[in-house]
Amino acid sequence: MGLAASTIYYLFHPIELRNILRWKIWYNPIHQRNIQNETESQKACFKFLEQTGRSYSTVIQQLHPEVRLPVCIFYLVLRGLDTIEDDPSIPWETKGPLLRRFKDIIETERRWSFNGNRAQEKDRELMVHFHNVITEYQNLKPAYRAIVMEITDKMGNGMADYCCKNLVPSIETASDYDLYCFYVAGLVGEGLTRLFAEAELSSSVLLKGRLSESMGLFLQKTNIIRDVYEDHQDQRHFWPAEFWSKHVTEFGDVFKNEFRGAALNCCSEMVVNALGHIQDCLVYLSHLQEPSIFNFCAIPLSMAFATLSLCFRNPLLFKQRLKVTKGDACQLMIESTQNLQVLCGIFCRYVRRIRHMNHPEDPSFLQIKIVCARIEDFTNTLFMSQGAERIQHQSFSQSGFQQRG
């Protein structure tokens, strides 16, 4: 958005402008980077972090100093994997072996870089200068390094298993969909949880069950729903055939005006599937004691929920990439960094928006109604079980956001 367009937009949306100013002026991070103490390769890594993961960059840089760099490196290593897997211009003969041996590359090839991405690939610069990431990975504490390597190995092989020669993953059933999302995102949640636990900054309870996996799956499934139009432009799709085949004959039909109703119904089925992970996500957040880690997890989750509600039964989903506005994003960050009670309120707000958009003629109407009611009931139960005293303690003073805003 250009300056003139931005000026006009915010004249008609003053609350969004206020939220942006509140976030920029009054938010004080709990932990801040000390750039003067960083090596050149560390500075390069944080630069690439800002370029490749804008939505995650801020919260990663404000993490507890013990895990800030390990999480940054973990993110960039997996971003490197994803940049190879996601680029349709890389031939399978190159892509498959690279994905499978990526963990060996970061372990042994200190000066390795990759210039095989297409010119328009947004993360090409990261790959061309990837030796900086490898340098810092090899300087991590052995325990952190072992976690990053293990997740990289699992993810690289999982991605390779789901890639075929035409570069489209074979996702036929809901189980295929879950497994694919686990490889590309559920493993991220597992790795981060293990890093936090290793640093003694989170409860060991989070290492049990599927709580961390659900975090990754919810974020990934929201991205897959949001990116459906862009993926179609690249001649690929990730929506499982088990869902879309109920509504259209060919997946490409969802982008045709004459199938708009069927496309919206198909989207509803995708949203129901994603919402099934929300309760696990809230339980996960309830076990986070260190405030910067709470913020790190809460902000992306609230952003994803807002995005999901924006996509639900929205015809524009099949014509462009939908995005939460900057003003709304700042409001979400302000609210998400307060406490669990406020975060539950955010979730309930967007659940109600989805319920409001729910259509009686949609085959998923009843499922949407039920899952939304369950989420609202669960947020109330969760807050009661946590106790008002703990919620109050985890408040503005921890997040660093000043109430004078």
Coordinates of C-alpha atoms in Angstrom, one line a residue:
M1 CA 0.0 0.0 0.0
G2 CA 1.5 3.4 -1.1
L3 CA 1.7 6.5 1.1
A4 CA -1.4 8.1 -0.4
A5 CA -3.4 4.9 -0.3
S6 CA -2.3 4.4 3.3
T7 CA -3.3 7.9 4.3
I8 CA -6.8 7.6 2.8
Y9 CA -7.2 4.1 4.4
Y10 CA -6.4 5.2 7.9
L11 CA -8.5 8.3 7.6
F12 CA -11.4 5.9 7.4
H13 CA -10.0 3.4 9.9
P14 CA -8.7 5.6 12.8
I15 CA -8.9 2.7 15.3
E16 CA -6.5 0.6 13.3
L17 CA -4.0 3.6 13.1
R18 CA -4.4 4.0 16.9
N19 CA -3.5 0.3 17.4
I20 CA -0.4 0.6 15.2
L21 CA 0.8 3.7 17.2
R22 CA 0.1 2.0 20.5
W23 CA 2.1 -1.0 19.5
K24 CA 5.1 1.0 18.1
I25 CA 5.2 3.6 20.9
W26 CA 4.2 1.8 24.1
Y27 CA 5.3 -1.8 23.8
N28 CA 8.5 -2.6 25.7
P29 CA 9.9 -6.1 25.0
I30 CA 10.7 -8.3 28.0
H31 CA 14.1 -9.2 26.5
Q32 CA 16.0 -7.3 23.9
R33 CA 18.9 -8.3 21.6
N34 CA 22.3 -6.8 22.3
I35 CA 23.6 -6.4 18.8
Q36 CA 27.0 -5.3 20.0
N37 CA 27.7 -8.7 21.4
E38 CA 26.8 -10.6 18.2
T39 CA 29.1 -12.1 15.6
E40 CA 28.8 -11.1 12.0
S41 CA 27.2 -14.4 11.2
Q42 CA 24.7 -14.0 14.0
K43 CA 23.7 -10.6 12.7
A44 CA 23.3 -12.1 9.2
C45 CA 21.0 -14.8 10.6
F46 CA 18.8 -12.2 12.3
K47 CA 18.7 -10.2 9.1
F48 CA 17.5 -13.3 7.2
L49 CA 15.0 -13.9 9.9
E50 CA 13.5 -10.5 9.4
Q51 CA 13.4 -11.0 5.6
T52 CA 11.9 -14.5 5.6
G53 CA 9.7 -14.6 8.7
R54 CA 8.3 -11.1 9.4
S55 CA 5.4 -12.5 11.4
Y56 CA 7.8 -14.5 13.6
S57 CA 10.9 -12.2 13.5
T58 CA 9.7 -9.8 16.3
V59 CA 8.7 -12.5 18.8
I60 CA 11.8 -14.6 18.2
Q61 CA 14.1 -11.6 18.7
Q62 CA 12.3 -10.9 22.0
L63 CA 12.7 -14.4 23.4
H64 CA 14.7 -15.2 26.5
P65 CA 18.4 -14.9 25.7
E66 CA 19.0 -18.6 26.4
V67 CA 16.8 -19.7 23.5
R68 CA 16.7 -16.7 21.2
L69 CA 19.6 -17.7 18.9
P70 CA 18.8 -21.5 19.0
V71 CA 15.2 -20.7 17.9
C72 CA 16.4 -18.3 15.2
I73 CA 18.7 -21.0 13.8
F74 CA 16.1 -23.7 14.1
Y75 CA 13.6 -21.5 12.2
L76 CA 16.2 -20.7 9.4
V77 CA 17.3 -24.3 9.0
L78 CA 13.7 -25.4 8.5
R79 CA 13.0 -22.4 6.3
G80 CA 15.9 -23.5 4.1
L81 CA 14.3 -27.0 3.8
D82 CA 11.0 -25.4 3.0
T83 CA 12.5 -23.1 0.4
I84 CA 13.9 -26.2 -1.5
E85 CA 10.6 -28.2 -1.1
D86 CA 8.4 -25.2 -2.0
D87 CA 10.2 -24.2 -5.2
P88 CA 8.5 -25.9 -8.3
S89 CA 11.5 -24.9 -10.5
I90 CA 13.9 -27.3 -8.8
P91 CA 13.9 -30.7 -10.6
W92 CA 13.0 -33.7 -8.5
E93 CA 16.4 -35.3 -9.2
T94 CA 17.9 -32.3 -7.2
K95 CA 15.2 -31.7 -4.7
G96 CA 14.7 -35.2 -3.3
P97 CA 18.3 -35.9 -2.4
L98 CA 18.7 -32.4 -1.0
L99 CA 15.8 -32.8 1.3
R100 CA 17.0 -36.2 2.6
R101 CA 20.6 -35.2 3.3
F102 CA 19.9 -31.6 4.6
K103 CA 20.7 -32.7 8.2
D104 CA 24.1 -34.0 6.9
I105 CA 24.8 -30.7 5.1
I106 CA 24.3 -28.6 8.3
E107 CA 26.4 -31.0 10.3
T108 CA 29.4 -31.2 8.0
E109 CA 29.5 -28.7 5.2
R110 CA 30.3 -25.4 6.9
R111 CA 30.6 -23.3 3.7
W112 CA 27.6 -24.8 1.9
S113 CA 25.1 -22.6 0.1
F114 CA 22.5 -23.1 -2.6
N115 CA 21.8 -20.9 -5.7
G116 CA 19.4 -23.3 -7.5
N117 CA 16.2 -21.4 -6.6
R118 CA 14.3 -19.5 -9.2
A119 CA 15.0 -15.8 -9.3
Q120 CA 11.5 -14.8 -7.9
E121 CA 11.9 -17.1 -4.9
K122 CA 11.4 -14.8 -1.9
D123 CA 13.9 -16.7 0.3
R124 CA 16.6 -17.1 -2.4
E125 CA 19.0 -14.8 -0.6
L126 CA 18.9 -16.9 2.6
M127 CA 19.9 -20.0 0.5
V128 CA 22.7 -18.2 -1.3
H129 CA 24.2 -17.1 2.1
F130 CA 23.2 -20.2 4.0
H131 CA 26.7 -20.8 5.3
N132 CA 26.0 -18.1 8.0
V133 CA 23.2 -20.3 9.3
I134 CA 25.4 -23.4 9.3
T135 CA 28.2 -21.6 11.1
E136 CA 25.8 -20.6 14.0
Y137 CA 24.1 -24.0 14.0
Q138 CA 27.5 -25.7 14.5
N139 CA 28.2 -23.3 17.4
L140 CA 25.1 -24.2 19.3
K141 CA 25.2 -26.1 22.5
P142 CA 25.3 -29.8 21.8
A143 CA 21.8 -30.5 23.3
Y144 CA 20.2 -27.7 21.2
R145 CA 22.1 -28.9 18.1
A146 CA 20.9 -32.5 18.5
I147 CA 17.3 -31.3 18.7
V148 CA 17.6 -29.2 15.5
M149 CA 19.4 -32.0 13.6
E150 CA 16.8 -34.6 14.6
I151 CA 13.8 -32.5 13.6
T152 CA 15.6 -31.5 10.3
D153 CA 16.2 -35.2 9.5
K154 CA 12.5 -36.1 10.1
M155 CA 11.2 -33.1 8.3
G156 CA 13.5 -33.5 5.3
N157 CA 12.6 -37.1 4.8
G158 CA 8.9 -36.4 5.4
M159 CA 8.9 -33.7 2.8
A160 CA 10.7 -36.0 0.3
D161 CA 8.2 -38.8 1.0
Y162 CA 5.3 -36.5 0.0
C163 CA 6.9 -35.0 -3.1
C164 CA 6.6 -36.7 -6.4
K165 CA 8.1 -35.9 -9.8
N166 CA 5.5 -33.3 -10.6
L167 CA 6.2 -31.6 -7.3
V168 CA 2.6 -32.0 -6.0
P169 CA 2.2 -33.9 -2.7
S170 CA -0.3 -36.8 -2.8
I171 CA -2.9 -35.8 -0.3
E172 CA -6.0 -37.9 -0.7
T173 CA -7.4 -38.4 2.7
A174 CA -7.7 -36.5 6.0
S175 CA -5.0 -38.8 7.4
D176 CA -2.7 -37.9 4.5
Y177 CA -3.4 -34.2 5.2
D178 CA -2.5 -34.6 8.9
L179 CA 0.6 -36.5 8.2
Y180 CA 1.8 -33.9 5.6
C181 CA 1.1 -31.1 8.0
F182 CA 2.9 -33.0 10.8
Y183 CA 6.0 -33.3 8.6
V184 CA 6.1 -29.6 7.6
A185 CA 4.8 -28.0 10.8
G186 CA 3.9 -30.5 13.6
L187 CA 7.6 -31.3 13.9
V188 CA 8.3 -27.6 14.3
G189 CA 6.1 -27.5 17.4
E190 CA 7.8 -30.6 18.8
G191 CA 11.3 -29.1 18.2
L192 CA 10.5 -25.8 19.8
T193 CA 8.9 -27.5 22.8
R194 CA 12.0 -29.6 23.3
L195 CA 14.3 -26.5 23.0
F196 CA 12.2 -24.7 25.6
A197 CA 12.2 -27.7 27.9
E198 CA 16.0 -28.2 27.5
A199 CA 16.5 -24.6 28.5
E200 CA 14.2 -25.3 31.5
L201 CA 11.9 -22.5 30.4
S202 CA 8.7 -24.6 30.0
S203 CA 6.9 -27.5 31.7
S204 CA 7.9 -31.0 30.8
V205 CA 4.2 -31.8 30.5
L206 CA 4.3 -30.2 27.0
L207 CA 6.6 -33.0 25.8
K208 CA 3.8 -35.6 26.4
G209 CA 0.8 -36.3 24.1
R210 CA 0.1 -34.2 21.0
L211 CA -0.1 -30.7 22.4
S212 CA 2.9 -29.3 20.6
E213 CA 1.9 -31.2 17.4
S214 CA -1.5 -29.5 17.4
M215 CA 0.1 -26.1 17.6
G216 CA 2.0 -26.7 14.4
L217 CA -0.9 -28.4 12.7
F218 CA -3.3 -25.5 13.4
L219 CA -0.9 -22.9 12.1
Q220 CA 0.0 -25.0 9.0
K221 CA -3.7 -25.8 8.2
T222 CA -4.6 -22.1 8.4
N223 CA -1.8 -21.3 6.0
I224 CA -2.9 -24.0 3.6
I225 CA -6.4 -22.6 3.6
R226 CA -5.2 -19.0 3.2
D227 CA -2.7 -19.8 0.4
V228 CA -5.1 -21.8 -1.8
Y229 CA -5.2 -19.2 -4.6
E230 CA -1.4 -18.7 -4.7
D231 CA -0.8 -22.4 -4.6
H232 CA -3.3 -22.8 -7.5
Q233 CA -1.3 -20.2 -9.5
D234 CA 1.8 -22.5 -9.0
Q235 CA -0.3 -25.4 -10.2
R236 CA -0.5 -27.4 -7.0
H237 CA -2.9 -27.9 -4.1
F238 CA -2.8 -29.2 -0.6
W239 CA -6.5 -29.5 0.2
P240 CA -7.2 -33.3 0.6
A241 CA -9.4 -35.0 -2.1
E242 CA -11.5 -36.5 0.7
F243 CA -12.8 -33.0 1.3
W244 CA -13.0 -31.2 -2.0
S245 CA -14.3 -34.3 -4.0
K246 CA -17.6 -34.0 -2.2
H247 CA -18.2 -30.6 -3.7
V248 CA -16.5 -30.5 -7.1
T249 CA -15.2 -32.9 -9.8
E250 CA -11.8 -31.3 -10.3
F251 CA -10.1 -29.2 -7.6
G252 CA -9.6 -26.4 -10.1
D253 CA -13.4 -25.9 -10.2
V254 CA -13.3 -24.1 -6.8
F255 CA -11.7 -21.1 -8.6
K256 CA -14.6 -20.9 -11.2
N257 CA -17.5 -18.5 -10.5
E258 CA -20.1 -21.1 -11.4
F259 CA -18.8 -23.3 -8.5
R260 CA -18.6 -20.5 -5.9
G261 CA -21.1 -22.0 -3.5
A262 CA -19.4 -25.4 -3.7
A263 CA -16.0 -23.8 -3.1
L264 CA -17.3 -22.0 0.1
N265 CA -18.7 -25.3 1.4
C266 CA -15.4 -27.0 0.7
C267 CA -13.6 -24.2 2.6
S268 CA -16.0 -24.8 5.6
E269 CA -14.9 -28.4 5.8
M270 CA -11.3 -27.3 5.9
V271 CA -12.1 -24.8 8.6
V272 CA -13.9 -27.4 10.7
N273 CA -10.8 -29.6 10.4
A274 CA -8.5 -26.8 11.5
L275 CA -10.6 -25.8 14.5
G276 CA -10.3 -29.3 15.9
H277 CA -6.8 -28.4 17.1
I278 CA -7.8 -25.3 19.1
Q279 CA -8.4 -27.0 22.5
D280 CA -5.0 -28.6 22.5
C281 CA -3.4 -25.2 21.6
L282 CA -5.1 -23.5 24.5
V283 CA -4.0 -26.3 26.9
Y284 CA -0.4 -25.9 25.6
L285 CA -0.5 -22.1 26.2
S286 CA -1.8 -22.7 29.7
H287 CA 1.4 -24.5 30.7
L288 CA 3.8 -21.7 29.5
Q289 CA 5.2 -19.8 32.5
E290 CA 8.0 -17.8 30.9
P291 CA 6.3 -14.6 29.5
S292 CA 8.4 -14.2 26.3
I293 CA 7.7 -17.8 25.3
F294 CA 4.0 -17.3 26.0
N295 CA 4.1 -14.3 23.7
F296 CA 6.0 -16.2 21.1
C297 CA 3.3 -18.8 20.9
A298 CA 0.2 -16.7 21.6
I299 CA 0.8 -14.1 18.9
P300 CA 1.0 -16.5 15.9
L301 CA -2.0 -18.4 17.2
S302 CA -4.2 -15.4 17.5
M303 CA -3.1 -14.2 14.1
A304 CA -3.9 -17.6 12.6
F305 CA -7.3 -17.6 14.2
A306 CA -8.0 -14.1 12.9
T307 CA -6.9 -15.3 9.4
L308 CA -9.1 -18.4 9.6
S309 CA -12.1 -16.3 10.4
L310 CA -11.3 -14.0 7.5
C311 CA -11.1 -17.0 5.1
F312 CA -14.3 -18.6 6.3
R313 CA -17.0 -18.4 3.6
N314 CA -15.2 -15.5 2.0
P315 CA -15.4 -15.7 -1.9
L316 CA -12.2 -13.6 -2.1
L317 CA -10.3 -16.6 -0.8
F318 CA -10.4 -18.1 -4.3
K319 CA -9.3 -14.8 -6.0
Q320 CA -6.5 -13.5 -3.9
R321 CA -4.4 -14.1 -0.8
L322 CA -6.3 -12.8 2.2
K323 CA -4.4 -11.0 5.0
V324 CA -5.2 -9.5 8.4
T325 CA -4.7 -5.7 8.2
K326 CA -1.7 -4.2 9.9
G327 CA -4.0 -2.3 12.3
D328 CA -5.8 -5.4 13.3
A329 CA -2.5 -7.3 13.6
C330 CA -1.2 -4.7 16.1
Q331 CA -4.4 -5.0 18.1
L332 CA -4.0 -8.8 18.2
M333 CA -0.3 -8.4 19.4
I334 CA -1.4 -5.9 22.1
E335 CA -4.1 -8.3 23.4
S336 CA -2.1 -11.5 22.9
T337 CA 0.8 -10.3 25.1
Q338 CA -1.4 -9.7 28.2
N339 CA -2.5 -13.0 29.7
L340 CA -4.3 -16.3 29.0
Q341 CA -7.7 -14.9 29.9
V342 CA -7.4 -12.1 27.3
L343 CA -6.2 -14.6 24.7
C344 CA -9.2 -16.8 25.3
G345 CA -11.3 -13.7 24.7
I346 CA -9.6 -13.3 21.3
F347 CA -10.4 -16.9 20.4
C348 CA -14.1 -16.5 21.5
R349 CA -14.3 -13.3 19.4
Y350 CA -13.3 -15.0 16.2
V351 CA -15.3 -18.1 17.0
R352 CA -18.4 -15.8 17.2
R353 CA -17.5 -14.3 13.8
I354 CA -17.3 -17.7 12.3
R355 CA -20.7 -18.6 13.9
H356 CA -22.1 -15.4 12.5
M357 CA -21.0 -16.3 9.0
N358 CA -22.1 -19.9 9.2
H359 CA -24.8 -20.7 6.6
P360 CA -27.7 -23.1 7.2
E361 CA -27.4 -24.5 3.6
D362 CA -23.7 -25.4 4.2
P363 CA -23.3 -29.2 4.6
S364 CA -20.8 -28.3 7.5
F365 CA -23.3 -26.0 9.2
L366 CA -24.0 -28.3 12.2
Q367 CA -20.3 -29.2 12.6
I368 CA -19.3 -25.6 12.6
K369 CA -21.9 -24.8 15.2
I370 CA -20.9 -27.7 17.4
V371 CA -17.1 -27.1 17.2
C372 CA -17.5 -23.3 17.9
A373 CA -19.7 -24.0 20.9
R374 CA -17.1 -26.5 22.2
I375 CA -14.3 -23.9 21.9
E376 CA -16.3 -21.3 23.7
D377 CA -17.2 -23.7 26.5
F378 CA -13.6 -24.9 26.7
T379 CA -12.2 -21.4 27.1
N380 CA -14.5 -20.7 30.0
T381 CA -13.6 -24.0 31.6
L382 CA -9.9 -23.4 31.1
F383 CA -9.9 -20.0 32.6
M384 CA -11.8 -21.2 35.7
S385 CA -9.4 -24.1 36.1
Q386 CA -6.3 -21.8 35.9
G387 CA -7.6 -19.5 38.6
A388 CA -7.9 -15.8 38.6
E389 CA -4.8 -15.3 40.7
R390 CA -2.4 -16.9 38.2
I391 CA -4.1 -15.2 35.3
Q392 CA -3.7 -11.8 37.0
H393 CA 0.0 -12.5 37.7
Q394 CA 0.6 -13.2 34.0
S395 CA -0.3 -9.7 33.0
F396 CA 0.8 -6.4 31.4
S397 CA 3.8 -6.1 33.6
Q398 CA 5.1 -9.4 32.3
S399 CA 4.5 -8.7 28.6
G400 CA 6.1 -5.3 28.8
F401 CA 3.1 -3.5 27.3
Q402 CA 2.4 -0.3 29.2
Q403 CA -1.2 0.3 30.3
R404 CA -0.9 4.1 29.6
G405 CA -1.5 3.1 25.9

